Coordinates of C-alpha atoms in Angstrom, one line a residue:
M290 CA 0.0 0.0 0.0
I291 CA 2.8 2.4 0.9
A292 CA 4.8 1.5 -2.2
N293 CA 1.8 2.1 -4.4
N294 CA 1.4 5.6 -2.9
I295 CA 5.1 6.4 -3.3
F296 CA 5.0 5.4 -7.0
R297 CA 1.8 7.3 -7.5
A298 CA 3.3 10.4 -5.9
I299 CA 6.4 10.1 -8.1
G300 CA 4.2 9.8 -11.2
E301 CA 2.1 12.9 -10.2
F302 CA 5.3 14.9 -9.5
C303 CA 6.7 14.1 -12.9
Q304 CA 3.5 14.9 -14.7
N305 CA 2.6 18.0 -12.8
V306 CA 6.0 19.6 -12.1
L307 CA 8.8 18.2 -14.4
F308 CA 6.7 18.0 -17.6
A309 CA 5.0 21.4 -17.1
P310 CA 7.4 23.2 -19.4
H311 CA 7.0 20.6 -22.1
N312 CA 3.2 20.8 -21.8
S313 CA 3.3 24.6 -22.2
I314 CA 5.5 24.2 -25.3
R315 CA 3.1 21.6 -26.7
T316 CA 0.1 23.9 -26.3
M317 CA 1.7 26.9 -28.0
D318 CA -0.1 28.0 -31.2
N319 CA 3.0 29.1 -33.2
W320 CA 5.2 26.4 -34.7
W321 CA 8.2 28.8 -34.9
V322 CA 8.1 29.6 -31.2
Q323 CA 7.9 25.9 -30.3
N324 CA 11.0 25.2 -32.4
T325 CA 12.9 28.2 -31.1
V326 CA 12.3 27.1 -27.5
S327 CA 13.3 23.5 -28.4
W328 CA 16.5 24.7 -30.1
I329 CA 17.4 26.9 -27.1
F330 CA 17.1 23.8 -24.9
V331 CA 19.3 21.9 -27.4
V332 CA 22.0 24.6 -27.4
I333 CA 22.0 24.7 -23.6
L334 CA 22.4 20.9 -23.5
F335 CA 25.4 21.0 -25.9
I336 CA 27.0 23.8 -23.9
A337 CA 26.7 21.8 -20.7
L338 CA 27.9 18.7 -22.5
F339 CA 31.1 20.3 -23.9
Y340 CA 31.7 22.0 -20.5
W341 CA 31.4 18.7 -18.8
L342 CA 33.7 17.0 -21.3
G343 CA 36.3 19.8 -20.9
Q344 CA 36.2 19.3 -17.1
L345 CA 36.7 15.6 -17.5
K346 CA 39.7 16.3 -19.7
N347 CA 41.2 18.7 -17.2
Y348 CA 40.8 16.1 -14.4
K349 CA 42.4 13.4 -16.5
K350 CA 45.3 15.7 -17.3
A351 CA 45.8 16.5 -13.6
G352 CA 45.7 12.8 -12.6
N353 CA 42.7 13.2 -10.2
E354 CA 40.3 10.3 -10.1

């Protein structure tokens, strides 16, 4: 019973909080705005990825593990 409530709470949190930005993008009327917002997210993702890879390279050079 408790496990069922925990998983239900996790599901509701994901649907109501984490997916809220995606739902707002989905309900936009303008296709160009949807794609612009999506591309902004993609650019932020790539910036974070390359920063992370650069930090990994720096740690590997320094010999820290």
